[in-house]
Amino acid sequence: MSRLTSENNSLVTYFNPKSQISEGYRKLRTNIQFSSIDNTIHKIMVASAESGEGKTTTISNLAVTYAQEGKKVLLIDADLRNPSLHRVFSVPNHVGLSSVLSNQYAVEEVLRDSYIDNLQLFTSGPIPPNPSEMIGSNRMKSLMEKLENQYDVIMFDTPPVLTVTDALIVSSLCDGVLLVVNAGKVKKELVKKTKAHLEHVNARILGVILNNLKASAGSVSYGEI
């Protein structure tokens, strides 16, 4: 288990790579890599029970650590309801995943290079009227099959599990799920319910990341459920 002291909503792994939290994210990356001996963890999703628990911060910093290791990484904003990756990386979001799934653009036209070597972004695009249908479409499956041959690691940011079905649909496309929990906010019953929902769709939960532990303000801890 690794413990980190973090600054909320920042790419600390890029701007302060020698910090304690950056080392913690690298340990998290290593834990994921060693969590499966026979099968490579190629596609990773973050999940949470509610909004505001730190999913986007977690997946963004984790993606940076993979890119820093030399892996070719694609970070996808699969939250077509309240997207935020474009704000984290300061890129436009007028086109993105929804634009490709609605046949308005080709995927090559919307992928964006970030200011971090080896890391590309696939922002959400405009918020559509039917997010769940788009995420669960055959076009989405075909798109992921195409992309997985082009990247070493693909990572997904998603909406909260207990709010909509989108995250559960995305989990079926992934090799593993990281469950992010705000220890100072979310109730234990909601965490158990989220875990049950993920297990019901046969999602492989790699571990849980606890934010805001009382033992250390602003800390994050990772371990198995």
PDB file of C-alpha atoms in Angstrom:
ATOM      1  CA  MET A   1       0.000   0.000   0.000  1.00  0.00           C
ATOM      2  CA  SER A   2       1.304   3.455  -0.880  1.00  0.00           C
ATOM      3  CA  ARG A   3       0.357   6.740   0.730  1.00  0.00           C
ATOM      4  CA  LEU A   4       0.687  10.124  -0.896  1.00  0.00           C
ATOM      5  CA  THR A   5       0.194  13.749  -0.003  1.00  0.00           C
ATOM      6  CA  SER A   6      -1.565  15.389  -2.939  1.00  0.00           C
ATOM      7  CA  GLU A   7      -2.612  18.714  -4.355  1.00  0.00           C
ATOM      8  CA  ASN A   8      -6.118  18.444  -5.737  1.00  0.00           C
ATOM      9  CA  ASN A   9      -6.757  18.792  -9.461  1.00  0.00           C
ATOM     10  CA  SER A  10      -3.108  19.144 -10.525  1.00  0.00           C
ATOM     11  CA  LEU A  11      -0.751  17.111 -12.654  1.00  0.00           C
ATOM     12  CA  VAL A  12       1.765  16.822  -9.851  1.00  0.00           C
ATOM     13  CA  THR A  13       3.437  13.859 -11.571  1.00  0.00           C
ATOM     14  CA  TYR A  14       4.427  16.206 -14.395  1.00  0.00           C
ATOM     15  CA  PHE A  15       5.041  19.502 -12.617  1.00  0.00           C
ATOM     16  CA  ASN A  16       6.661  18.014  -9.511  1.00  0.00           C
ATOM     17  CA  PRO A  17       7.887  14.517 -10.452  1.00  0.00           C
ATOM     18  CA  LYS A  18      10.179  14.210  -7.421  1.00  0.00           C
ATOM     19  CA  SER A  19       7.408  14.795  -4.889  1.00  0.00           C
ATOM     20  CA  GLN A  20       6.008  12.200  -2.526  1.00  0.00           C
ATOM     21  CA  ILE A  21       2.713  12.019  -4.374  1.00  0.00           C
ATOM     22  CA  SER A  22       4.466  11.477  -7.706  1.00  0.00           C
ATOM     23  CA  GLU A  23       6.348   8.569  -6.193  1.00  0.00           C
ATOM     24  CA  GLY A  24       3.033   7.247  -4.900  1.00  0.00           C
ATOM     25  CA  TYR A  25       1.515   7.296  -8.379  1.00  0.00           C
ATOM     26  CA  ARG A  26       4.551   5.450  -9.719  1.00  0.00           C
ATOM     27  CA  LYS A  27       4.048   2.811  -7.014  1.00  0.00           C
ATOM     28  CA  LEU A  28       0.402   2.595  -8.062  1.00  0.00           C
ATOM     29  CA  ARG A  29       1.515   2.022 -11.656  1.00  0.00           C
ATOM     30  CA  THR A  30       3.865  -0.720 -10.495  1.00  0.00           C
ATOM     31  CA  ASN A  31       1.146  -2.363  -8.401  1.00  0.00           C
ATOM     32  CA  ILE A  32      -1.128  -2.466 -11.432  1.00  0.00           C
ATOM     33  CA  GLN A  33       1.594  -3.916 -13.640  1.00  0.00           C
ATOM     34  CA  PHE A  34       2.270  -6.703 -11.142  1.00  0.00           C
ATOM     35  CA  SER A  35      -1.401  -7.381 -10.390  1.00  0.00           C
ATOM     36  CA  SER A  36      -1.639  -9.785 -13.322  1.00  0.00           C
ATOM     37  CA  ILE A  37       1.148 -12.181 -14.247  1.00  0.00           C
ATOM     38  CA  ASP A  38      -0.532 -13.952 -17.158  1.00  0.00           C
ATOM     39  CA  ASN A  39      -2.560 -11.106 -18.667  1.00  0.00           C
ATOM     40  CA  THR A  40      -1.377  -7.585 -19.446  1.00  0.00           C
ATOM     41  CA  ILE A  41      -3.455  -4.744 -18.013  1.00  0.00           C
ATOM     42  CA  HIS A  42      -3.913  -2.782 -21.220  1.00  0.00           C
ATOM     43  CA  LYS A  43      -7.145  -0.832 -20.678  1.00  0.00           C
ATOM     44  CA  ILE A  44      -7.823   0.776 -17.288  1.00  0.00           C
ATOM     45  CA  MET A  45     -10.854   2.655 -15.996  1.00  0.00           C
ATOM     46  CA  VAL A  46     -11.406   4.706 -12.850  1.00  0.00           C
ATOM     47  CA  ALA A  47     -14.740   4.492 -11.066  1.00  0.00           C
ATOM     48  CA  SER A  48     -16.380   6.066  -8.034  1.00  0.00           C
ATOM     49  CA  ALA A  49     -19.731   6.020  -6.298  1.00  0.00           C
ATOM     50  CA  GLU A  50     -20.304   9.764  -6.491  1.00  0.00           C
ATOM     51  CA  SER A  51     -18.868  12.808  -8.227  1.00  0.00           C
ATOM     52  CA  GLY A  52     -16.033  14.797  -6.711  1.00  0.00           C
ATOM     53  CA  GLU A  53     -14.086  11.828  -5.371  1.00  0.00           C
ATOM     54  CA  GLY A  54     -10.932  12.378  -7.419  1.00  0.00           C
ATOM     55  CA  LYS A  55     -11.335  10.121 -10.460  1.00  0.00           C
ATOM     56  CA  THR A  56     -10.038  12.615 -12.983  1.00  0.00           C
ATOM     57  CA  THR A  57      -7.034  13.634 -10.895  1.00  0.00           C
ATOM     58  CA  THR A  58      -6.151   9.991 -10.306  1.00  0.00           C
ATOM     59  CA  ILE A  59      -6.405   8.779 -13.897  1.00  0.00           C
ATOM     60  CA  SER A  60      -4.636  11.875 -15.263  1.00  0.00           C
ATOM     61  CA  ASN A  61      -1.625  11.514 -12.973  1.00  0.00           C
ATOM     62  CA  LEU A  62      -1.507   7.768 -13.498  1.00  0.00           C
ATOM     63  CA  ALA A  63      -1.519   8.293 -17.263  1.00  0.00           C
ATOM     64  CA  VAL A  64       1.413  10.685 -16.923  1.00  0.00           C
ATOM     65  CA  THR A  65       3.454   8.085 -15.007  1.00  0.00           C
ATOM     66  CA  TYR A  66       2.878   5.499 -17.740  1.00  0.00           C
ATOM     67  CA  ALA A  67       3.911   8.032 -20.383  1.00  0.00           C
ATOM     68  CA  GLN A  68       7.022   8.947 -18.406  1.00  0.00           C
ATOM     69  CA  GLU A  69       7.933   5.262 -18.411  1.00  0.00           C
ATOM     70  CA  GLY A  70       7.968   5.379 -22.211  1.00  0.00           C
ATOM     71  CA  LYS A  71       4.589   3.769 -22.810  1.00  0.00           C
ATOM     72  CA  LYS A  72       2.378   5.149 -25.573  1.00  0.00           C
ATOM     73  CA  VAL A  73      -0.726   6.238 -23.664  1.00  0.00           C
ATOM     74  CA  LEU A  74      -4.217   7.330 -24.706  1.00  0.00           C
ATOM     75  CA  LEU A  75      -6.376   9.042 -22.079  1.00  0.00           C
ATOM     76  CA  ILE A  76     -10.084   9.008 -22.956  1.00  0.00           C
ATOM     77  CA  ASP A  77     -12.787  11.178 -21.385  1.00  0.00           C
ATOM     78  CA  ALA A  78     -15.735   8.779 -21.453  1.00  0.00           C
ATOM     79  CA  ASP A  79     -17.777  11.075 -19.240  1.00  0.00           C
ATOM     80  CA  LEU A  80     -20.158  12.427 -21.869  1.00  0.00           C
ATOM     81  CA  ARG A  81     -22.247  14.176 -19.200  1.00  0.00           C
ATOM     82  CA  ASN A  82     -19.790  16.240 -17.161  1.00  0.00           C
ATOM     83  CA  PRO A  83     -16.398  16.015 -18.899  1.00  0.00           C
ATOM     84  CA  SER A  84     -13.300  17.507 -17.293  1.00  0.00           C
ATOM     85  CA  LEU A  85     -10.120  16.097 -18.868  1.00  0.00           C
ATOM     86  CA  HIS A  86      -9.932  18.976 -21.339  1.00  0.00           C
ATOM     87  CA  ARG A  87      -9.745  21.395 -18.414  1.00  0.00           C
ATOM     88  CA  VAL A  88      -6.996  19.420 -16.682  1.00  0.00           C
ATOM     89  CA  PHE A  89      -4.828  19.490 -19.812  1.00  0.00           C
ATOM     90  CA  SER A  90      -6.022  22.886 -21.097  1.00  0.00           C
ATOM     91  CA  VAL A  91      -7.134  21.696 -24.533  1.00  0.00           C
ATOM     92  CA  PRO A  92     -10.270  22.501 -26.583  1.00  0.00           C
ATOM     93  CA  ASN A  93     -13.274  20.202 -26.399  1.00  0.00           C
ATOM     94  CA  HIS A  94     -15.441  21.277 -29.310  1.00  0.00           C
ATOM     95  CA  VAL A  95     -14.856  17.859 -30.904  1.00  0.00           C
ATOM     96  CA  GLY A  96     -14.108  14.518 -29.305  1.00  0.00           C
ATOM     97  CA  LEU A  97     -15.511  11.092 -28.522  1.00  0.00           C
ATOM     98  CA  SER A  98     -19.140  12.077 -29.088  1.00  0.00           C
ATOM     99  CA  SER A  99     -18.178  13.583 -32.454  1.00  0.00           C
ATOM    100  CA  VAL A 100     -16.635  10.293 -33.592  1.00  0.00           C
ATOM    101  CA  LEU A 101     -19.438   8.111 -32.252  1.00  0.00           C
ATOM    102  CA  SER A 102     -21.999  10.289 -34.068  1.00  0.00           C
ATOM    103  CA  ASN A 103     -20.045   9.926 -37.345  1.00  0.00           C
ATOM    104  CA  GLN A 104     -19.243  13.626 -37.603  1.00  0.00           C
ATOM    105  CA  TYR A 105     -15.460  13.194 -37.461  1.00  0.00           C
ATOM    106  CA  ALA A 106     -12.898  10.460 -37.903  1.00  0.00           C
ATOM    107  CA  VAL A 107     -10.946   9.504 -34.814  1.00  0.00           C
ATOM    108  CA  GLU A 108      -7.704  10.761 -36.333  1.00  0.00           C
ATOM    109  CA  GLU A 109      -9.235  14.240 -36.574  1.00  0.00           C
ATOM    110  CA  VAL A 110     -10.027  14.559 -32.872  1.00  0.00           C
ATOM    111  CA  LEU A 111      -7.085  12.943 -31.072  1.00  0.00           C
ATOM    112  CA  ARG A 112      -4.932  15.579 -29.424  1.00  0.00           C
ATOM    113  CA  ASP A 113      -1.284  15.583 -28.424  1.00  0.00           C
ATOM    114  CA  SER A 114      -0.707  16.759 -24.878  1.00  0.00           C
ATOM    115  CA  TYR A 115       2.337  18.707 -23.670  1.00  0.00           C
ATOM    116  CA  ILE A 116       3.544  15.421 -22.166  1.00  0.00           C
ATOM    117  CA  ASP A 117       5.597  13.099 -24.357  1.00  0.00           C
ATOM    118  CA  ASN A 118       3.873   9.795 -25.256  1.00  0.00           C
ATOM    119  CA  LEU A 119       0.468  10.945 -23.949  1.00  0.00           C
ATOM    120  CA  GLN A 120      -2.444  11.662 -26.295  1.00  0.00           C
ATOM    121  CA  LEU A 121      -5.914  12.838 -25.314  1.00  0.00           C
ATOM    122  CA  PHE A 122      -9.337  11.829 -26.566  1.00  0.00           C
ATOM    123  CA  THR A 123     -11.646  14.441 -25.082  1.00  0.00           C
ATOM    124  CA  SER A 124     -15.387  13.916 -24.698  1.00  0.00           C
ATOM    125  CA  GLY A 125     -16.583  16.363 -27.332  1.00  0.00           C
ATOM    126  CA  PRO A 126     -19.999  18.053 -27.113  1.00  0.00           C
ATOM    127  CA  ILE A 127     -22.418  16.598 -24.580  1.00  0.00           C
ATOM    128  CA  PRO A 128     -24.891  14.400 -26.529  1.00  0.00           C
ATOM    129  CA  PRO A 129     -28.556  13.718 -25.670  1.00  0.00           C
ATOM    130  CA  ASN A 130     -27.924   9.952 -25.431  1.00  0.00           C
ATOM    131  CA  PRO A 131     -24.614   9.293 -23.623  1.00  0.00           C
ATOM    132  CA  SER A 132     -25.395   5.739 -22.474  1.00  0.00           C
ATOM    133  CA  GLU A 133     -26.495   4.661 -25.947  1.00  0.00           C
ATOM    134  CA  MET A 134     -23.327   6.097 -27.474  1.00  0.00           C
ATOM    135  CA  ILE A 135     -21.019   4.445 -24.944  1.00  0.00           C
ATOM    136  CA  GLY A 136     -22.805   1.109 -25.343  1.00  0.00           C
ATOM    137  CA  SER A 137     -22.925   1.179 -29.135  1.00  0.00           C
ATOM    138  CA  ASN A 138     -21.230  -1.248 -31.489  1.00  0.00           C
ATOM    139  CA  ARG A 139     -19.357   1.730 -32.931  1.00  0.00           C
ATOM    140  CA  MET A 140     -17.795   2.315 -29.521  1.00  0.00           C
ATOM    141  CA  LYS A 141     -16.651  -1.313 -29.364  1.00  0.00           C
ATOM    142  CA  SER A 142     -15.222  -1.129 -32.873  1.00  0.00           C
ATOM    143  CA  LEU A 143     -13.463   2.124 -32.037  1.00  0.00           C
ATOM    144  CA  MET A 144     -11.800   0.591 -28.981  1.00  0.00           C
ATOM    145  CA  GLU A 145     -10.721  -2.455 -30.982  1.00  0.00           C
ATOM    146  CA  LYS A 146      -9.058  -0.111 -33.459  1.00  0.00           C
ATOM    147  CA  LEU A 147      -7.337   2.019 -30.822  1.00  0.00           C
ATOM    148  CA  GLU A 148      -6.033  -0.783 -28.638  1.00  0.00           C
ATOM    149  CA  ASN A 149      -3.649  -1.823 -31.400  1.00  0.00           C
ATOM    150  CA  GLN A 150      -2.132   1.656 -31.503  1.00  0.00           C
ATOM    151  CA  TYR A 151      -1.357   2.241 -27.810  1.00  0.00           C
ATOM    152  CA  ASP A 152       0.404   0.451 -24.984  1.00  0.00           C
ATOM    153  CA  VAL A 153      -2.098   1.686 -22.411  1.00  0.00           C
ATOM    154  CA  ILE A 154      -5.605   3.152 -22.760  1.00  0.00           C
ATOM    155  CA  MET A 155      -7.222   4.845 -19.767  1.00  0.00           C
ATOM    156  CA  PHE A 156     -10.796   6.004 -19.232  1.00  0.00           C
ATOM    157  CA  ASP A 157     -12.349   8.695 -17.072  1.00  0.00           C
ATOM    158  CA  THR A 158     -16.043   7.970 -16.425  1.00  0.00           C
ATOM    159  CA  PRO A 159     -19.151   9.283 -14.651  1.00  0.00           C
ATOM    160  CA  PRO A 160     -20.009   8.015 -11.133  1.00  0.00           C
ATOM    161  CA  VAL A 161     -21.225   4.416 -11.059  1.00  0.00           C
ATOM    162  CA  LEU A 162     -24.326   5.030  -8.933  1.00  0.00           C
ATOM    163  CA  THR A 163     -25.538   7.967 -11.021  1.00  0.00           C
ATOM    164  CA  VAL A 164     -25.722   6.484 -14.533  1.00  0.00           C
ATOM    165  CA  THR A 165     -24.891   3.216 -16.292  1.00  0.00           C
ATOM    166  CA  ASP A 166     -22.111   4.653 -18.474  1.00  0.00           C
ATOM    167  CA  ALA A 167     -19.237   3.559 -16.219  1.00  0.00           C
ATOM    168  CA  LEU A 168     -20.525   0.000 -16.013  1.00  0.00           C
ATOM    169  CA  ILE A 169     -20.669  -0.132 -19.808  1.00  0.00           C
ATOM    170  CA  VAL A 170     -17.104   1.169 -20.112  1.00  0.00           C
ATOM    171  CA  SER A 171     -15.903  -1.379 -17.553  1.00  0.00           C
ATOM    172  CA  SER A 172     -16.866  -4.158 -19.960  1.00  0.00           C
ATOM    173  CA  LEU A 173     -14.293  -2.736 -22.400  1.00  0.00           C
ATOM    174  CA  CYS A 174     -11.481  -2.692 -19.831  1.00  0.00           C
ATOM    175  CA  ASP A 175      -9.015  -5.139 -18.341  1.00  0.00           C
ATOM    176  CA  GLY A 176      -9.301  -3.586 -14.902  1.00  0.00           C
ATOM    177  CA  VAL A 177     -11.013  -0.930 -12.808  1.00  0.00           C
ATOM    178  CA  LEU A 178      -9.610   1.321 -10.087  1.00  0.00           C
ATOM    179  CA  LEU A 179     -12.217   2.339  -7.514  1.00  0.00           C
ATOM    180  CA  VAL A 180     -11.609   5.845  -6.144  1.00  0.00           C
ATOM    181  CA  VAL A 181     -13.221   6.616  -2.791  1.00  0.00           C
ATOM    182  CA  ASN A 182     -13.373   9.924  -0.933  1.00  0.00           C
ATOM    183  CA  ALA A 183     -12.908   8.596   2.587  1.00  0.00           C
ATOM    184  CA  GLY A 184     -14.119  11.840   4.115  1.00  0.00           C
ATOM    185  CA  LYS A 185     -17.281  12.078   2.051  1.00  0.00           C
ATOM    186  CA  VAL A 186     -18.801   8.891   0.673  1.00  0.00           C
ATOM    187  CA  LYS A 187     -20.682   6.473   2.927  1.00  0.00           C
ATOM    188  CA  LYS A 188     -19.436   2.912   3.287  1.00  0.00           C
ATOM    189  CA  GLU A 189     -22.790   1.564   2.063  1.00  0.00           C
ATOM    190  CA  LEU A 190     -22.411   3.445  -1.215  1.00  0.00           C
ATOM    191  CA  VAL A 191     -18.911   2.060  -1.721  1.00  0.00           C
ATOM    192  CA  LYS A 192     -20.200  -1.479  -1.165  1.00  0.00           C
ATOM    193  CA  LYS A 193     -23.050  -0.825  -3.589  1.00  0.00           C
ATOM    194  CA  THR A 194     -20.637   0.499  -6.204  1.00  0.00           C
ATOM    195  CA  LYS A 195     -18.396  -2.532  -5.788  1.00  0.00           C
ATOM    196  CA  ALA A 196     -21.428  -4.821  -6.139  1.00  0.00           C
ATOM    197  CA  HIS A 197     -22.531  -3.070  -9.327  1.00  0.00           C
ATOM    198  CA  LEU A 198     -19.087  -3.487 -10.859  1.00  0.00           C
ATOM    199  CA  GLU A 199     -18.894  -7.138  -9.856  1.00  0.00           C
ATOM    200  CA  HIS A 200     -22.364  -7.729 -11.304  1.00  0.00           C
ATOM    201  CA  VAL A 201     -21.042  -6.818 -14.766  1.00  0.00           C
ATOM    202  CA  ASN A 202     -17.904  -8.912 -14.172  1.00  0.00           C
ATOM    203  CA  ALA A 203     -15.593  -5.919 -13.930  1.00  0.00           C
ATOM    204  CA  ARG A 204     -12.164  -6.758 -12.548  1.00  0.00           C
ATOM    205  CA  ILE A 205     -11.476  -4.405  -9.647  1.00  0.00           C
ATOM    206  CA  LEU A 206      -7.720  -3.901  -9.389  1.00  0.00           C
ATOM    207  CA  GLY A 207      -7.837  -2.019  -6.103  1.00  0.00           C
ATOM    208  CA  VAL A 208      -9.237   0.951  -4.218  1.00  0.00           C
ATOM    209  CA  ILE A 209      -7.721   4.409  -3.875  1.00  0.00           C
ATOM    210  CA  LEU A 210      -8.737   6.316  -0.751  1.00  0.00           C
ATOM    211  CA  ASN A 211      -8.665  10.110  -0.852  1.00  0.00           C
ATOM    212  CA  ASN A 212      -8.731  12.479   2.120  1.00  0.00           C
ATOM    213  CA  LEU A 213      -7.847  10.039   4.875  1.00  0.00           C
ATOM    214  CA  LYS A 214      -8.237  11.604   8.325  1.00  0.00           C
ATOM    215  CA  ALA A 215      -4.794  10.314   9.293  1.00  0.00           C
ATOM    216  CA  SER A 216      -3.187  12.670   6.813  1.00  0.00           C
ATOM    217  CA  ALA A 217      -5.055  15.585   5.335  1.00  0.00           C
ATOM    218  CA  GLY A 218      -5.242  15.440   1.556  1.00  0.00           C
ATOM    219  CA  SER A 219      -3.663  12.007   1.434  1.00  0.00           C
ATOM    220  CA  VAL A 220      -4.367   9.137  -0.895  1.00  0.00           C
ATOM    221  CA  SER A 221      -3.935   5.459  -0.089  1.00  0.00           C
ATOM    222  CA  TYR A 222      -4.037   2.493  -2.434  1.00  0.00           C
ATOM    223  CA  GLY A 223      -4.675  -1.154  -1.723  1.00  0.00           C
ATOM    224  CA  GLU A 224      -6.834  -4.142  -2.501  1.00  0.00           C
ATOM    225  CA  ILE A 225     -10.481  -4.183  -1.518  1.00  0.00           C
TER     226      ILE A 225
END
